[in-house]
mmCIF file of C-alpha atoms in Angstrom:
data_model
loop_
_atom_site.group_PDB
_atom_site.id
_atom_site.type_symbol
_atom_site.label_atom_id
_atom_site.label_comp_id
_atom_site.label_asym_id
_atom_site.label_seq_id
_atom_site.Cartn_x
_atom_site.Cartn_y
_atom_site.Cartn_z
ATOM 1 C CA MET A 339 0.002 -0.043 -0.061
ATOM 2 C CA SER A 340 1.350 3.277 -0.873
ATOM 3 C CA ALA A 341 1.818 6.057 1.840
ATOM 4 C CA PRO A 342 -1.030 8.607 2.025
ATOM 5 C CA ASP A 343 -0.422 11.948 0.375
ATOM 6 C CA PRO A 344 1.077 14.596 2.830
ATOM 7 C CA PRO A 345 -1.555 17.168 3.989
ATOM 8 C CA THR A 346 -2.014 20.300 2.043
ATOM 9 C CA PRO A 347 0.612 22.682 3.563
ATOM 10 C CA SER A 348 -1.987 25.228 4.955
ATOM 11 C CA PHE A 349 -3.932 22.435 6.660
ATOM 12 C CA ASP A 350 -0.755 20.758 8.073
ATOM 13 C CA LEU A 351 -0.764 20.843 11.944
ATOM 14 C CA SER A 352 2.766 19.370 12.385
ATOM 15 C CA GLY A 353 4.618 20.897 15.372
ATOM 16 C CA LEU A 354 1.424 22.072 17.040
ATOM 17 C CA ILE A 355 0.056 20.876 20.337
ATOM 18 C CA ALA A 356 -3.823 20.307 20.602
ATOM 19 C CA LEU A 357 -5.601 19.948 23.889
ATOM 20 C CA VAL A 358 -9.154 18.318 23.467
ATOM 21 C CA THR A 359 -11.344 18.295 26.362
ATOM 22 C CA GLY A 360 -13.663 15.292 26.941
ATOM 23 C CA SER A 361 -11.709 13.259 24.524
ATOM 24 C CA SER A 362 -11.379 9.723 26.138
ATOM 25 C CA ARG A 363 -14.299 8.604 23.879
ATOM 26 C CA GLY A 364 -16.964 9.808 21.481
ATOM 27 C CA ILE A 365 -16.776 12.875 19.425
ATOM 28 C CA GLY A 366 -13.670 14.284 21.351
ATOM 29 C CA ARG A 367 -11.563 11.099 20.787
ATOM 30 C CA THR A 368 -12.579 11.191 17.040
ATOM 31 C CA LEU A 369 -11.404 14.828 16.876
ATOM 32 C CA ALA A 370 -8.315 14.198 18.671
ATOM 33 C CA ASP A 371 -7.669 11.370 16.295
ATOM 34 C CA GLY A 372 -8.354 13.658 13.236
ATOM 35 C CA LEU A 373 -5.864 16.366 14.685
ATOM 36 C CA ALA A 374 -3.179 13.905 15.086
ATOM 37 C CA ALA A 375 -3.574 12.454 11.582
ATOM 38 C CA ALA A 376 -3.148 16.022 10.450
ATOM 39 C CA GLY A 377 0.233 16.212 12.273
ATOM 40 C CA ALA A 378 -0.603 17.781 15.764
ATOM 41 C CA THR A 379 0.530 16.327 18.932
ATOM 42 C CA VAL A 380 -2.548 15.672 21.029
ATOM 43 C CA VAL A 381 -3.295 15.836 24.670
ATOM 44 C CA LEU A 382 -6.513 13.916 25.729
ATOM 45 C CA ASN A 383 -8.528 14.896 28.617
ATOM 46 C CA GLY A 384 -11.290 13.220 30.695
ATOM 47 C CA LEU A 385 -12.076 12.340 34.320
ATOM 48 C CA ASP A 386 -12.131 8.506 34.075
ATOM 49 C CA GLU A 387 -8.336 7.814 34.135
ATOM 50 C CA ALA A 388 -8.656 4.242 33.149
ATOM 51 C CA ARG A 389 -10.603 5.093 30.077
ATOM 52 C CA LEU A 390 -8.251 7.948 29.295
ATOM 53 C CA ASP A 391 -5.345 5.720 29.430
ATOM 54 C CA ARG A 392 -6.977 3.269 27.081
ATOM 55 C CA ALA A 393 -7.673 5.974 24.656
ATOM 56 C CA ARG A 394 -4.200 7.243 24.912
ATOM 57 C CA ALA A 395 -2.742 3.925 24.300
ATOM 58 C CA GLU A 396 -4.974 3.127 21.284
ATOM 59 C CA LEU A 397 -4.339 6.466 19.626
ATOM 60 C CA ALA A 398 -0.510 6.220 20.378
ATOM 61 C CA ALA A 399 -0.469 2.863 18.441
ATOM 62 C CA ASP A 400 -1.742 4.886 15.301
ATOM 63 C CA HIS A 401 0.299 8.066 15.825
ATOM 64 C CA GLY A 402 3.299 7.372 17.978
ATOM 65 C CA ARG A 403 3.763 7.472 21.753
ATOM 66 C CA ASP A 404 5.562 10.890 21.756
ATOM 67 C CA ARG A 405 2.511 12.440 19.895
ATOM 68 C CA VAL A 406 -0.415 11.329 22.247
ATOM 69 C CA HIS A 407 -0.482 12.448 25.814
ATOM 70 C CA ALA A 408 -3.171 12.483 28.460
ATOM 71 C CA SER A 409 -4.164 14.979 31.104
ATOM 72 C CA PRO A 410 -6.828 14.039 33.435
ATOM 73 C CA PHE A 411 -8.635 17.113 35.078
ATOM 74 C CA ASP A 412 -12.146 18.637 35.896
ATOM 75 C CA ILE A 413 -12.790 21.432 33.393
ATOM 76 C CA THR A 414 -14.946 23.173 35.996
ATOM 77 C CA ASP A 415 -12.317 23.220 38.553
ATOM 78 C CA GLU A 416 -10.281 26.368 38.198
ATOM 79 C CA ASP A 417 -7.294 25.213 40.099
ATOM 80 C CA GLN A 418 -7.306 21.747 38.389
ATOM 81 C CA VAL A 419 -7.362 23.567 34.966
ATOM 82 C CA SER A 420 -4.628 26.039 35.774
ATOM 83 C CA ALA A 421 -2.303 23.281 36.965
ATOM 84 C CA ALA A 422 -3.016 21.014 34.035
ATOM 85 C CA VAL A 423 -2.403 23.741 31.458
ATOM 86 C CA ALA A 424 0.854 24.753 33.232
ATOM 87 C CA GLY A 425 2.046 21.052 33.325
ATOM 88 C CA ILE A 426 1.135 20.564 29.698
ATOM 89 C CA GLU A 427 3.110 23.557 28.739
ATOM 90 C CA ASP A 428 6.074 22.798 30.787
ATOM 91 C CA ASP A 429 6.188 18.971 29.938
ATOM 92 C CA ILE A 430 5.003 18.924 26.355
ATOM 93 C CA GLY A 431 5.072 22.433 24.989
ATOM 94 C CA PRO A 432 2.937 25.495 24.288
ATOM 95 C CA ILE A 433 -0.813 24.674 23.476
ATOM 96 C CA GLY A 434 -1.412 25.951 20.019
ATOM 97 C CA ILE A 435 -5.092 24.394 19.629
ATOM 98 C CA LEU A 436 -7.716 24.170 22.171
ATOM 99 C CA VAL A 437 -10.935 22.151 21.437
ATOM 100 C CA ASN A 438 -13.480 22.777 24.174
ATOM 101 C CA ASN A 439 -15.465 19.516 23.551
ATOM 102 C CA ALA A 440 -16.309 18.260 27.105
ATOM 103 C CA GLY A 441 -20.142 18.593 28.043
ATOM 104 C CA ILE A 442 -23.042 16.769 29.337
ATOM 105 C CA GLN A 443 -26.848 16.559 28.630
ATOM 106 C CA HIS A 444 -29.779 16.291 30.869
ATOM 107 C CA ARG A 445 -33.367 15.588 29.414
ATOM 108 C CA VAL A 446 -36.352 16.694 31.636
ATOM 109 C CA PRO A 447 -39.293 18.996 31.024
ATOM 110 C CA LEU A 448 -38.387 22.561 31.917
ATOM 111 C CA LEU A 449 -41.207 22.875 34.638
ATOM 112 C CA ASP A 450 -39.568 19.788 36.197
ATOM 113 C CA LEU A 451 -35.913 20.789 35.951
ATOM 114 C CA GLU A 452 -34.183 20.978 39.236
ATOM 115 C CA LEU A 453 -31.939 23.946 39.766
ATOM 116 C CA ALA A 454 -29.125 21.736 40.713
ATOM 117 C CA ASP A 455 -29.304 20.118 37.242
ATOM 118 C CA TRP A 456 -29.516 23.322 35.518
ATOM 119 C CA ARG A 457 -26.441 24.407 37.275
ATOM 120 C CA ARG A 458 -24.527 21.312 36.467
ATOM 121 C CA VAL A 459 -25.258 21.407 32.761
ATOM 122 C CA VAL A 460 -24.394 25.159 32.427
ATOM 123 C CA GLU A 461 -21.308 24.585 34.531
ATOM 124 C CA HIS A 462 -20.011 21.798 32.217
ATOM 125 C CA ASP A 463 -21.192 23.014 28.853
ATOM 126 C CA LEU A 464 -20.580 26.735 29.167
ATOM 127 C CA THR A 465 -18.494 27.600 32.157
ATOM 128 C CA GLY A 466 -16.061 24.908 31.620
ATOM 129 C CA ALA A 467 -15.292 26.298 28.041
ATOM 130 C CA PHE A 468 -14.603 29.676 29.822
ATOM 131 C CA VAL A 469 -12.445 28.377 32.410
ATOM 132 C CA VAL A 470 -10.312 26.158 30.048
ATOM 133 C CA GLY A 471 -10.370 28.834 27.367
ATOM 134 C CA ARG A 472 -9.090 31.608 29.608
ATOM 135 C CA ALA A 473 -6.280 29.582 31.037
ATOM 136 C CA VAL A 474 -5.064 28.310 27.681
ATOM 137 C CA ALA A 475 -5.506 31.847 25.988
ATOM 138 C CA ARG A 476 -3.255 33.516 28.420
ATOM 139 C CA GLY A 477 -0.432 31.580 26.822
ATOM 140 C CA MET A 478 -1.733 32.089 23.303
ATOM 141 C CA VAL A 479 -2.220 35.720 23.839
ATOM 142 C CA GLY A 480 1.349 36.074 25.037
ATOM 143 C CA ARG A 481 2.855 34.192 22.105
ATOM 144 C CA ARG A 482 0.369 36.002 19.729
ATOM 145 C CA ARG A 483 -0.851 32.864 18.187
ATOM 146 C CA GLY A 484 -3.519 30.316 18.799
ATOM 147 C CA LYS A 485 -6.758 28.528 17.719
ATOM 148 C CA ILE A 486 -9.750 27.951 19.944
ATOM 149 C CA ILE A 487 -12.625 25.654 18.708
ATOM 150 C CA ASN A 488 -15.654 25.467 20.764
ATOM 151 C CA ILE A 489 -18.013 22.491 20.183
ATOM 152 C CA GLY A 490 -21.612 23.891 20.106
ATOM 153 C CA SER A 491 -24.610 22.275 18.660
ATOM 154 C CA VAL A 492 -27.748 23.077 16.530
ATOM 155 C CA GLN A 493 -29.081 23.974 19.915
ATOM 156 C CA SER A 494 -26.726 26.952 19.768
ATOM 157 C CA GLU A 495 -29.583 28.299 17.530
ATOM 158 C CA LEU A 496 -32.663 26.233 17.945
ATOM 159 C CA ALA A 497 -34.507 24.701 20.966
ATOM 160 C CA ARG A 498 -36.356 21.487 21.667
ATOM 161 C CA PRO A 499 -38.508 20.269 24.481
ATOM 162 C CA THR A 500 -36.790 18.735 27.586
ATOM 163 C CA ILE A 501 -33.265 20.229 27.012
ATOM 164 C CA ALA A 502 -33.518 23.734 28.110
ATOM 165 C CA ALA A 503 -30.245 23.838 30.132
ATOM 166 C CA TYR A 504 -28.400 22.386 27.236
ATOM 167 C CA THR A 505 -29.928 24.842 24.756
ATOM 168 C CA ALA A 506 -29.230 27.800 27.102
ATOM 169 C CA ALA A 507 -25.600 26.772 27.606
ATOM 170 C CA LYS A 508 -24.850 26.109 23.854
ATOM 171 C CA GLY A 509 -26.495 29.479 22.938
ATOM 172 C CA GLY A 510 -24.140 30.953 25.601
ATOM 173 C CA LEU A 511 -21.254 29.274 24.055
ATOM 174 C CA ARG A 512 -22.120 30.792 20.685
ATOM 175 C CA ASN A 513 -21.724 34.236 22.144
ATOM 176 C CA LEU A 514 -18.744 33.269 24.418
ATOM 177 C CA THR A 515 -17.071 32.333 21.094
ATOM 178 C CA ARG A 516 -17.826 35.911 19.839
ATOM 179 C CA ALA A 517 -16.497 37.485 23.076
ATOM 180 C CA MET A 518 -13.165 35.395 22.694
ATOM 181 C CA ALA A 519 -12.771 36.750 19.234
ATOM 182 C CA ALA A 520 -13.535 40.289 20.189
ATOM 183 C CA GLU A 521 -10.985 40.308 23.011
ATOM 184 C CA TRP A 522 -8.198 38.021 21.703
ATOM 185 C CA GLY A 523 -8.333 38.602 17.928
ATOM 186 C CA ARG A 524 -5.812 41.434 17.816
ATOM 187 C CA ALA A 525 -3.322 38.982 19.374
ATOM 188 C CA ASP A 526 -3.806 36.745 16.368
ATOM 189 C CA VAL A 527 -6.037 34.282 18.415
ATOM 190 C CA GLN A 528 -8.884 32.914 16.473
ATOM 191 C CA ALA A 529 -11.885 31.498 18.301
ATOM 192 C CA ASN A 530 -14.648 29.737 16.421
ATOM 193 C CA SER A 531 -17.457 27.256 17.164
ATOM 194 C CA ILE A 532 -18.565 24.029 15.350
ATOM 195 C CA ALA A 533 -22.328 23.406 15.802
ATOM 196 C CA PRO A 534 -22.989 19.660 15.062
ATOM 197 C CA GLY A 535 -26.446 18.479 14.170
ATOM 198 C CA TYR A 536 -27.780 15.274 15.376
ATOM 199 C CA LEU A 537 -24.891 12.702 15.572
ATOM 200 C CA HIS A 538 -25.040 9.108 16.045
ATOM 201 C CA THR A 539 -23.031 8.610 19.331
ATOM 202 C CA GLU A 540 -22.984 6.877 22.564
ATOM 203 C CA MET A 541 -24.776 9.911 24.046
ATOM 204 C CA THR A 542 -27.576 9.748 21.397
ATOM 205 C CA GLN A 543 -28.031 6.033 20.984
ATOM 206 C CA ASN A 544 -31.308 5.976 22.704
ATOM 207 C CA LEU A 545 -32.611 8.540 20.367
ATOM 208 C CA VAL A 546 -31.388 6.540 17.331
ATOM 209 C CA ASP A 547 -33.294 3.536 18.665
ATOM 210 C CA ASP A 548 -36.333 5.384 19.051
ATOM 211 C CA PRO A 549 -38.231 4.889 15.672
ATOM 212 C CA ALA A 550 -40.253 8.143 15.856
ATOM 213 C CA PHE A 551 -37.373 10.263 16.866
ATOM 214 C CA ASN A 552 -35.124 8.668 14.361
ATOM 215 C CA ALA A 553 -37.656 9.264 11.626
ATOM 216 C CA TRP A 554 -37.903 12.938 12.592
ATOM 217 C CA VAL A 555 -34.184 13.438 12.415
ATOM 218 C CA VAL A 556 -33.744 11.795 9.082
ATOM 219 C CA GLY A 557 -36.931 13.409 7.513
ATOM 220 C CA ARG A 558 -35.807 16.877 8.997
ATOM 221 C CA THR A 559 -32.311 16.695 7.681
ATOM 222 C CA PRO A 560 -31.674 17.359 4.001
ATOM 223 C CA ALA A 561 -28.761 14.950 3.938
ATOM 224 C CA GLY A 562 -31.237 12.342 4.973
ATOM 225 C CA ARG A 563 -29.181 10.713 7.757
ATOM 226 C CA TRP A 564 -27.592 11.247 11.245
ATOM 227 C CA GLY A 565 -24.179 12.796 11.250
ATOM 228 C CA THR A 566 -21.001 10.988 12.732
ATOM 229 C CA GLY A 567 -18.082 12.261 14.480
ATOM 230 C CA ALA A 568 -15.984 11.925 11.321
ATOM 231 C CA ASP A 569 -18.239 14.546 9.642
ATOM 232 C CA LEU A 570 -16.670 17.116 12.136
ATOM 233 C CA VAL A 571 -12.921 16.172 11.525
ATOM 234 C CA GLY A 572 -12.523 18.242 8.302
ATOM 235 C CA PRO A 573 -13.928 21.515 9.610
ATOM 236 C CA THR A 574 -12.055 21.113 12.936
ATOM 237 C CA VAL A 575 -8.764 20.595 11.120
ATOM 238 C CA TRP A 576 -9.589 23.666 8.908
ATOM 239 C CA LEU A 577 -10.289 25.953 12.071
ATOM 240 C CA ALA A 578 -7.173 24.571 13.712
ATOM 241 C CA SER A 579 -4.846 25.402 10.791
ATOM 242 C CA SER A 580 -3.616 28.451 9.131
ATOM 243 C CA ALA A 581 -6.166 28.132 6.414
ATOM 244 C CA SER A 582 -8.670 29.798 8.780
ATOM 245 C CA ASP A 583 -6.465 32.559 9.846
ATOM 246 C CA TYR A 584 -9.036 35.244 8.967
ATOM 247 C CA VAL A 585 -12.089 33.335 10.366
ATOM 248 C CA ASN A 586 -12.886 34.548 13.859
ATOM 249 C CA GLY A 587 -16.036 34.538 16.024
ATOM 250 C CA GLN A 588 -17.910 32.348 13.734
ATOM 251 C CA THR A 589 -20.163 29.303 14.396
ATOM 252 C CA ILE A 590 -20.106 26.724 11.651
ATOM 253 C CA PHE A 591 -23.185 24.488 11.381
ATOM 254 C CA ILE A 592 -22.284 20.931 10.552
ATOM 255 C CA ASP A 593 -25.765 19.542 10.568
ATOM 256 C CA GLY A 594 -26.599 18.029 7.002
ATOM 257 C CA GLY A 595 -28.535 21.166 6.153
ATOM 258 C CA MET A 596 -31.065 21.017 9.091
ATOM 259 C CA THR A 597 -30.879 24.667 10.242
ATOM 260 C CA ALA A 598 -31.060 25.908 6.460
ATOM 261 C CA VAL A 599 -34.375 24.668 5.786
ATOM 262 C CA VAL A 600 -38.055 24.884 7.302
#
């Protein structure tokens, strides 16, 4: 088998270090794999250390031990985040790419939503991106170079019953992305958001298995299918690369056309 063609130079991430939160499985792991395939050295993150170690070992088998690392920390804990970012930059090198992917979901009607659950979702899906983004951006701004990619959702723009906290957090993340661009753009730091549509993941398997909901997604999406994590890799590599140096503060919907039609 012949070797794969080298990446187009403007999309080549060789020599860059990428931190991907929530990357021991699911979308985050897929994105970390895609960034590594484009040449980046990746740092995986998660709270389950055993699962994180397995993910690191598996990705290292494909990309090399020196290009796949792991850093277990809680994205909502300011002290843990500060220590982890400092450790990564001391031991591995400056973080040039941050993917804020970690998040949670909680489905319950709005009238029945407990305040504690509201706070938990917003803390993980919005505040965590602020805490990690601020910690990493301090170095990026000082070096006058960096890429931040926040993982939003079609719920950054739309709403559905039973996911009010998630919808509010993802809507807030869209404007947090704009705030990052407004404040850090002059330091040549670009912050953008990817807003996936309905993806077939572990988190959504119960929805895929629901015949009525599955039919709604397939019928509502011009592409006629659920998305996959692989559908997000190309846009993520683009936003992480020099090819997107004049793109800042934007939310890119990767949804098979769902938000473009009525």
